[in-house]
Amino acid sequence: MADAPSGDQLVEMLAALANPIRLRIVATLAGGRDYVSHLAREIGISRPLLHMHLQKLEAAGLIAGRLELSDDGKAMKYYEVTAFDLHLTAAALAAAAQTLTPKES
């Protein structure tokens, strides 16, 4: 992410990273891309639970998934960390807050 995220994007990213399982997923993927079954074993959670967390991280733009065919023809979904770069300072938070979508009453 070349530009600083908008307020709405920052809220979504921070909410995604506020969960310890999702933080572990990003930390694991920082070491290199991985496929769902192996990642679930590495993290120590079920694949359905992992999928839920992967969806949240992908929606926040922190990871990206891609289907690939293995040598034996099985479809495997690989995930990797995106090139996000967050620098949280009071000034950055103040700038992001100025771009938040107003809540409707």
Coordinates of C-alpha atoms in Angstrom, one line a residue:
M1 CA 0.0 0.0 0.0
A2 CA 1.9 3.1 -1.3
D3 CA -0.4 5.7 0.2
A4 CA -1.5 6.0 3.8
P5 CA -4.8 4.1 4.3
S6 CA -8.0 6.1 4.6
G7 CA -9.7 6.2 8.0
D8 CA -12.2 3.5 7.0
Q9 CA -9.4 1.3 5.6
L10 CA -7.3 1.8 8.8
V11 CA -10.2 0.8 11.0
E12 CA -10.7 -2.4 9.0
M13 CA -7.0 -3.2 9.1
L14 CA -6.6 -2.6 12.8
A15 CA -9.8 -4.6 13.5
A16 CA -8.5 -7.5 11.5
L17 CA -5.1 -7.4 13.3
A18 CA -6.7 -7.0 16.8
N19 CA -7.4 -10.8 16.9
P20 CA -4.5 -12.9 18.1
I21 CA -5.2 -15.8 15.7
R22 CA -5.2 -13.4 12.7
L23 CA -2.0 -11.8 14.0
R24 CA -0.4 -15.3 14.1
I25 CA -1.7 -15.9 10.6
V26 CA 0.0 -12.7 9.3
A27 CA 3.2 -13.5 11.2
T28 CA 3.3 -17.0 9.7
L29 CA 2.6 -15.8 6.2
A30 CA 5.3 -13.1 6.6
G31 CA 7.8 -16.1 6.4
G32 CA 6.4 -17.0 2.9
R33 CA 3.2 -18.0 1.2
D34 CA 1.4 -21.1 2.3
Y35 CA -1.7 -23.2 1.4
V36 CA -4.7 -23.6 3.6
S37 CA -4.3 -27.1 5.0
H38 CA -0.6 -26.6 5.9
L39 CA -1.4 -23.2 7.4
A40 CA -4.2 -24.6 9.5
R41 CA -1.8 -27.2 10.9
E42 CA 0.9 -24.6 11.5
I43 CA -1.5 -22.3 13.4
G44 CA -3.2 -25.2 15.2
I45 CA -6.8 -24.4 14.2
S46 CA -9.4 -26.1 12.0
R47 CA -9.7 -25.2 8.3
P48 CA -13.2 -23.8 8.6
L49 CA -12.0 -21.5 11.4
L50 CA -8.9 -20.6 9.4
H51 CA -11.1 -19.7 6.4
M52 CA -13.1 -17.3 8.5
H53 CA -10.0 -15.5 9.6
L54 CA -8.4 -15.5 6.2
Q55 CA -11.6 -13.9 4.7
K56 CA -11.3 -11.1 7.3
L57 CA -7.6 -10.5 6.6
E58 CA -8.2 -10.6 2.8
A59 CA -11.1 -8.1 3.1
A60 CA -8.8 -5.7 5.0
G61 CA -6.2 -6.0 2.2
L62 CA -3.5 -7.6 4.5
I63 CA -3.3 -10.9 2.6
A64 CA -4.1 -12.1 -0.8
G65 CA -5.2 -15.6 -1.9
R66 CA -4.8 -17.4 -5.2
L67 CA -5.9 -20.8 -6.4
E68 CA -3.2 -23.0 -8.0
L69 CA -3.2 -26.5 -9.4
S70 CA -0.8 -29.0 -7.7
D71 CA 1.2 -31.5 -9.8
D72 CA -1.5 -34.1 -9.1
G73 CA -4.3 -31.8 -10.4
K74 CA -5.7 -30.7 -7.0
A75 CA -6.8 -27.1 -6.6
M76 CA -4.9 -25.5 -3.7
K77 CA -5.5 -22.0 -2.3
Y78 CA -2.3 -20.2 -1.4
Y79 CA -2.2 -17.1 0.7
E80 CA 0.5 -14.5 1.1
V81 CA 1.0 -11.2 2.9
T82 CA 0.4 -8.1 0.8
A83 CA 2.8 -5.2 0.7
F84 CA 1.1 -3.2 3.4
D85 CA 3.1 -0.7 5.6
L86 CA 1.4 0.8 8.6
H87 CA 3.1 3.6 10.6
L88 CA 0.9 4.6 13.6
T89 CA 1.6 8.0 15.0
A90 CA -0.8 10.5 16.5
A91 CA -0.5 12.6 13.3
A92 CA -1.3 9.6 11.1
L93 CA -4.3 8.7 13.2
A94 CA -5.5 12.4 13.1
A95 CA -5.2 12.4 9.3
A96 CA -7.0 9.1 8.9
A97 CA -9.8 10.3 11.2
Q98 CA -10.4 13.2 8.8
T99 CA -11.3 10.7 6.1
L100 CA -13.7 8.5 8.1
T101 CA -17.1 8.0 6.5
P102 CA -19.7 9.9 8.6
K103 CA -22.1 7.6 10.5
E104 CA -25.7 8.1 9.6
S105 CA -28.1 8.7 12.4

